[in-house]
mmCIF file with all atom_site columns, C-alpha atoms in Angstrom:
data_model
loop_
_atom_site.group_PDB
_atom_site.id
_atom_site.type_symbol
_atom_site.label_atom_id
_atom_site.label_alt_id
_atom_site.label_comp_id
_atom_site.label_asym_id
_atom_site.label_entity_id
_atom_site.label_seq_id
_atom_site.pdbx_PDB_ins_code
_atom_site.Cartn_x
_atom_site.Cartn_y
_atom_site.Cartn_z
_atom_site.occupancy
_atom_site.B_iso_or_equiv
_atom_site.pdbx_formal_charge
_atom_site.auth_seq_id
_atom_site.auth_comp_id
_atom_site.auth_asym_id
_atom_site.auth_atom_id
_atom_site.pdbx_PDB_model_num
ATOM 1   C CA . MET A 1 1   ? -9.648  -10.116 7.130  1.00 0.00 ? 1   MET A CA 1
ATOM 2   C CA . GLU A 1 2   ? -11.767 -9.443  4.029  1.00 0.00 ? 2   GLU A CA 1
ATOM 3   C CA . LYS A 1 3   ? -10.628 -10.585 0.604  1.00 0.00 ? 3   LYS A CA 1
ATOM 4   C CA . ALA A 1 4   ? -9.929  -6.989  -0.614 1.00 0.00 ? 4   ALA A CA 1
ATOM 5   C CA . TYR A 1 5   ? -7.346  -6.561  2.119  1.00 0.00 ? 5   TYR A CA 1
ATOM 6   C CA . ARG A 1 6   ? -5.263  -9.673  1.275  1.00 0.00 ? 6   ARG A CA 1
ATOM 7   C CA . ILE A 1 7   ? -2.318  -10.181 -1.034 1.00 0.00 ? 7   ILE A CA 1
ATOM 8   C CA . LYS A 1 8   ? -2.278  -13.840 -2.166 1.00 0.00 ? 8   LYS A CA 1
ATOM 9   C CA . LYS A 1 9   ? -0.713  -14.114 -5.572 1.00 0.00 ? 9   LYS A CA 1
ATOM 10  C CA . ASN A 1 10  ? 2.947   -15.004 -5.883 1.00 0.00 ? 10  ASN A CA 1
ATOM 11  C CA . SER A 1 11  ? 3.349   -12.506 -8.652 1.00 0.00 ? 11  SER A CA 1
ATOM 12  C CA . ASP A 1 12  ? 2.120   -9.676  -6.345 1.00 0.00 ? 12  ASP A CA 1
ATOM 13  C CA . PHE A 1 13  ? 4.537   -10.772 -3.653 1.00 0.00 ? 13  PHE A CA 1
ATOM 14  C CA . GLN A 1 14  ? 7.469   -10.791 -6.108 1.00 0.00 ? 14  GLN A CA 1
ATOM 15  C CA . PHE A 1 15  ? 6.538   -7.402  -7.452 1.00 0.00 ? 15  PHE A CA 1
ATOM 16  C CA . ILE A 1 16  ? 6.435   -5.829  -3.946 1.00 0.00 ? 16  ILE A CA 1
ATOM 17  C CA . TYR A 1 17  ? 9.775   -7.565  -3.065 1.00 0.00 ? 17  TYR A CA 1
ATOM 18  C CA . LYS A 1 18  ? 11.413  -6.106  -6.155 1.00 0.00 ? 18  LYS A CA 1
ATOM 19  C CA . LYS A 1 19  ? 9.861   -2.563  -6.273 1.00 0.00 ? 19  LYS A CA 1
ATOM 20  C CA . GLY A 1 20  ? 9.028   -2.004  -2.579 1.00 0.00 ? 20  GLY A CA 1
ATOM 21  C CA . LYS A 1 21  ? 11.061  -0.785  0.351  1.00 0.00 ? 21  LYS A CA 1
ATOM 22  C CA . SER A 1 22  ? 11.971  -2.997  3.291  1.00 0.00 ? 22  SER A CA 1
ATOM 23  C CA . VAL A 1 23  ? 12.425  -2.258  6.989  1.00 0.00 ? 23  VAL A CA 1
ATOM 24  C CA . ALA A 1 24  ? 13.247  -4.812  9.630  1.00 0.00 ? 24  ALA A CA 1
ATOM 25  C CA . ASN A 1 25  ? 13.787  -5.482  13.371 1.00 0.00 ? 25  ASN A CA 1
ATOM 26  C CA . ARG A 1 26  ? 14.808  -8.745  14.926 1.00 0.00 ? 26  ARG A CA 1
ATOM 27  C CA . GLN A 1 27  ? 11.324  -10.356 14.680 1.00 0.00 ? 27  GLN A CA 1
ATOM 28  C CA . PHE A 1 28  ? 9.886   -9.068  11.468 1.00 0.00 ? 28  PHE A CA 1
ATOM 29  C CA . VAL A 1 29  ? 10.786  -7.776  7.947  1.00 0.00 ? 29  VAL A CA 1
ATOM 30  C CA . VAL A 1 30  ? 8.176   -5.413  6.392  1.00 0.00 ? 30  VAL A CA 1
ATOM 31  C CA . TYR A 1 31  ? 8.063   -4.599  2.711  1.00 0.00 ? 31  TYR A CA 1
ATOM 32  C CA . THR A 1 32  ? 5.929   -1.612  1.645  1.00 0.00 ? 32  THR A CA 1
ATOM 33  C CA . LYS A 1 33  ? 4.934   -0.293  -1.720 1.00 0.00 ? 33  LYS A CA 1
ATOM 34  C CA . ALA A 1 34  ? 2.710   2.742   -2.292 1.00 0.00 ? 34  ALA A CA 1
ATOM 35  C CA . ASN A 1 35  ? -0.343  2.199   -4.495 1.00 0.00 ? 35  ASN A CA 1
ATOM 36  C CA . LYS A 1 36  ? -2.475  5.253   -5.306 1.00 0.00 ? 36  LYS A CA 1
ATOM 37  C CA . GLU A 1 37  ? -5.264  3.201   -6.732 1.00 0.00 ? 37  GLU A CA 1
ATOM 38  C CA . LEU A 1 38  ? -6.078  1.520   -3.411 1.00 0.00 ? 38  LEU A CA 1
ATOM 39  C CA . GLU A 1 39  ? -8.534  2.989   -0.897 1.00 0.00 ? 39  GLU A CA 1
ATOM 40  C CA . HIS A 1 40  ? -7.163  0.831   1.844  1.00 0.00 ? 40  HIS A CA 1
ATOM 41  C CA . PHE A 1 41  ? -4.073  -1.200  2.580  1.00 0.00 ? 41  PHE A CA 1
ATOM 42  C CA . ARG A 1 42  ? -3.459  -4.722  1.372  1.00 0.00 ? 42  ARG A CA 1
ATOM 43  C CA . LEU A 1 43  ? -1.582  -7.218  3.469  1.00 0.00 ? 43  LEU A CA 1
ATOM 44  C CA . GLY A 1 44  ? 0.532   -10.247 2.719  1.00 0.00 ? 44  GLY A CA 1
ATOM 45  C CA . ILE A 1 45  ? 1.932   -12.509 5.488  1.00 0.00 ? 45  ILE A CA 1
ATOM 46  C CA . SER A 1 46  ? 4.838   -14.935 5.143  1.00 0.00 ? 46  SER A CA 1
ATOM 47  C CA . VAL A 1 47  ? 5.842   -17.331 7.871  1.00 0.00 ? 47  VAL A CA 1
ATOM 48  C CA . SER A 1 48  ? 8.498   -19.928 6.880  1.00 0.00 ? 48  SER A CA 1
ATOM 49  C CA . LYS A 1 49  ? 8.166   -23.635 7.734  1.00 0.00 ? 49  LYS A CA 1
ATOM 50  C CA . LYS A 1 50  ? 11.529  -23.240 9.507  1.00 0.00 ? 50  LYS A CA 1
ATOM 51  C CA . LEU A 1 51  ? 9.761   -21.378 12.351 1.00 0.00 ? 51  LEU A CA 1
ATOM 52  C CA . GLY A 1 52  ? 7.804   -24.407 13.400 1.00 0.00 ? 52  GLY A CA 1
ATOM 53  C CA . ASN A 1 53  ? 4.786   -26.574 12.628 1.00 0.00 ? 53  ASN A CA 1
ATOM 54  C CA . ALA A 1 54  ? 1.438   -25.366 11.368 1.00 0.00 ? 54  ALA A CA 1
ATOM 55  C CA . VAL A 1 55  ? 0.195   -24.519 14.853 1.00 0.00 ? 55  VAL A CA 1
ATOM 56  C CA . VAL A 1 56  ? 3.074   -22.215 15.543 1.00 0.00 ? 56  VAL A CA 1
ATOM 57  C CA . ARG A 1 57  ? 2.955   -20.570 12.109 1.00 0.00 ? 57  ARG A CA 1
ATOM 58  C CA . ASN A 1 58  ? -0.805  -19.981 12.301 1.00 0.00 ? 58  ASN A CA 1
ATOM 59  C CA . LYS A 1 59  ? -0.448  -18.474 15.864 1.00 0.00 ? 59  LYS A CA 1
ATOM 60  C CA . ILE A 1 60  ? 2.048   -15.921 14.408 1.00 0.00 ? 60  ILE A CA 1
ATOM 61  C CA . LYS A 1 61  ? -0.240  -15.134 11.404 1.00 0.00 ? 61  LYS A CA 1
ATOM 62  C CA . ARG A 1 62  ? -3.365  -14.721 13.650 1.00 0.00 ? 62  ARG A CA 1
ATOM 63  C CA . ALA A 1 63  ? -1.425  -12.241 15.880 1.00 0.00 ? 63  ALA A CA 1
ATOM 64  C CA . ILE A 1 64  ? -0.168  -10.279 12.883 1.00 0.00 ? 64  ILE A CA 1
ATOM 65  C CA . ARG A 1 65  ? -3.726  -10.101 11.402 1.00 0.00 ? 65  ARG A CA 1
ATOM 66  C CA . GLU A 1 66  ? -5.162  -9.026  14.714 1.00 0.00 ? 66  GLU A CA 1
ATOM 67  C CA . ASN A 1 67  ? -2.624  -6.142  14.948 1.00 0.00 ? 67  ASN A CA 1
ATOM 68  C CA . PHE A 1 68  ? -3.734  -4.887  11.455 1.00 0.00 ? 68  PHE A CA 1
ATOM 69  C CA . LYS A 1 69  ? -7.422  -5.207  12.383 1.00 0.00 ? 69  LYS A CA 1
ATOM 70  C CA . VAL A 1 70  ? -6.781  -3.014  15.515 1.00 0.00 ? 70  VAL A CA 1
ATOM 71  C CA . HIS A 1 71  ? -5.005  -0.338  13.492 1.00 0.00 ? 71  HIS A CA 1
ATOM 72  C CA . LYS A 1 72  ? -7.188  -0.633  10.281 1.00 0.00 ? 72  LYS A CA 1
ATOM 73  C CA . GLU A 1 73  ? -8.186  3.051   10.273 1.00 0.00 ? 73  GLU A CA 1
ATOM 74  C CA . ASP A 1 74  ? -4.690  4.347   11.005 1.00 0.00 ? 74  ASP A CA 1
ATOM 75  C CA . ILE A 1 75  ? -2.821  2.634   8.129  1.00 0.00 ? 75  ILE A CA 1
ATOM 76  C CA . ILE A 1 76  ? -1.994  4.509   4.875  1.00 0.00 ? 76  ILE A CA 1
ATOM 77  C CA . PRO A 1 77  ? -3.419  2.808   1.729  1.00 0.00 ? 77  PRO A CA 1
ATOM 78  C CA . MET A 1 78  ? -0.448  0.789   0.456  1.00 0.00 ? 78  MET A CA 1
ATOM 79  C CA . GLU A 1 79  ? 0.602   -2.784  -0.120 1.00 0.00 ? 79  GLU A CA 1
ATOM 80  C CA . ILE A 1 80  ? 2.409   -4.373  2.968  1.00 0.00 ? 80  ILE A CA 1
ATOM 81  C CA . ILE A 1 81  ? 4.144   -7.721  3.267  1.00 0.00 ? 81  ILE A CA 1
ATOM 82  C CA . VAL A 1 82  ? 5.081   -8.917  6.797  1.00 0.00 ? 82  VAL A CA 1
ATOM 83  C CA . ILE A 1 83  ? 7.718   -11.719 7.040  1.00 0.00 ? 83  ILE A CA 1
ATOM 84  C CA . ALA A 1 84  ? 8.190   -13.324 10.462 1.00 0.00 ? 84  ALA A CA 1
ATOM 85  C CA . ARG A 1 85  ? 11.703  -14.189 11.563 1.00 0.00 ? 85  ARG A CA 1
ATOM 86  C CA . GLN A 1 86  ? 12.927  -16.896 13.999 1.00 0.00 ? 86  GLN A CA 1
ATOM 87  C CA . PRO A 1 87  ? 12.523  -14.899 17.291 1.00 0.00 ? 87  PRO A CA 1
ATOM 88  C CA . ALA A 1 88  ? 8.761   -14.345 16.632 1.00 0.00 ? 88  ALA A CA 1
ATOM 89  C CA . LYS A 1 89  ? 7.944   -18.025 17.340 1.00 0.00 ? 89  LYS A CA 1
ATOM 90  C CA . ASP A 1 90  ? 8.869   -17.603 21.085 1.00 0.00 ? 90  ASP A CA 1
ATOM 91  C CA . MET A 1 91  ? 6.740   -14.499 21.592 1.00 0.00 ? 91  MET A CA 1
ATOM 92  C CA . ASN A 1 92  ? 3.167   -14.156 22.899 1.00 0.00 ? 92  ASN A CA 1
ATOM 93  C CA . THR A 1 93  ? 0.510   -12.128 21.042 1.00 0.00 ? 93  THR A CA 1
ATOM 94  C CA . LEU A 1 94  ? 1.170   -8.933  22.992 1.00 0.00 ? 94  LEU A CA 1
ATOM 95  C CA . GLN A 1 95  ? 4.905   -9.109  22.358 1.00 0.00 ? 95  GLN A CA 1
ATOM 96  C CA . ILE A 1 96  ? 4.315   -9.722  18.671 1.00 0.00 ? 96  ILE A CA 1
ATOM 97  C CA . GLN A 1 97  ? 1.950   -6.751  18.520 1.00 0.00 ? 97  GLN A CA 1
ATOM 98  C CA . ALA A 1 98  ? 4.494   -4.465  20.118 1.00 0.00 ? 98  ALA A CA 1
ATOM 99  C CA . SER A 1 99  ? 7.289   -5.622  17.913 1.00 0.00 ? 99  SER A CA 1
ATOM 100 C CA . LEU A 1 100 ? 5.191   -5.282  14.766 1.00 0.00 ? 100 LEU A CA 1
ATOM 101 C CA . GLU A 1 101 ? 3.971   -1.756  15.785 1.00 0.00 ? 101 GLU A CA 1
ATOM 102 C CA . HIS A 1 102 ? 7.631   -0.793  16.246 1.00 0.00 ? 102 HIS A CA 1
ATOM 103 C CA . VAL A 1 103 ? 8.723   -1.959  12.768 1.00 0.00 ? 103 VAL A CA 1
ATOM 104 C CA . LEU A 1 104 ? 5.550   -0.418  11.162 1.00 0.00 ? 104 LEU A CA 1
ATOM 105 C CA . LYS A 1 105 ? 6.347   2.922   12.691 1.00 0.00 ? 105 LYS A CA 1
ATOM 106 C CA . ILE A 1 106 ? 9.822   2.751   11.221 1.00 0.00 ? 106 ILE A CA 1
ATOM 107 C CA . ALA A 1 107 ? 8.247   1.894   7.833  1.00 0.00 ? 107 ALA A CA 1
ATOM 108 C CA . LYS A 1 108 ? 5.936   4.937   8.175  1.00 0.00 ? 108 LYS A CA 1
ATOM 109 C CA . VAL A 1 109 ? 2.648   3.098   7.388  1.00 0.00 ? 109 VAL A CA 1
ATOM 110 C CA . PHE A 1 110 ? 0.555   4.995   9.975  1.00 0.00 ? 110 PHE A CA 1
ATOM 111 C CA . ASN A 1 111 ? -1.211  8.271   8.946  1.00 0.00 ? 111 ASN A CA 1
ATOM 112 C CA . LYS A 1 112 ? -0.981  9.702   12.431 1.00 0.00 ? 112 LYS A CA 1
ATOM 113 C CA . ARG A 1 113 ? 1.041   9.322   15.645 1.00 0.00 ? 113 ARG A CA 1
ATOM 114 C CA . ILE A 1 114 ? 0.340   5.988   17.483 1.00 0.00 ? 114 ILE A CA 1
#
């Protein structure tokens, strides 16, 4: 994912945690914050070390990024943080994608019906 689409700074994460809205299901927590200045969404991903070793955490992050690449055109310009929960480590990529789409629909980040 290109640099313009990423949230990396801790201060940005903290700001979105404090000011944004959160939605969750069993596998993911999603924080969203509207940003009128952006032309596209920005994504931050958080996967705790409690979920597993680096291989497991990177697998989850790759699946999340892939889901956002697939829906790149359908997402409203806003700042989004995805936090993976414990059950996500036992899921394959398609299950992660389905669960993430479910929580993103609840968070209303899509511009049209998916």
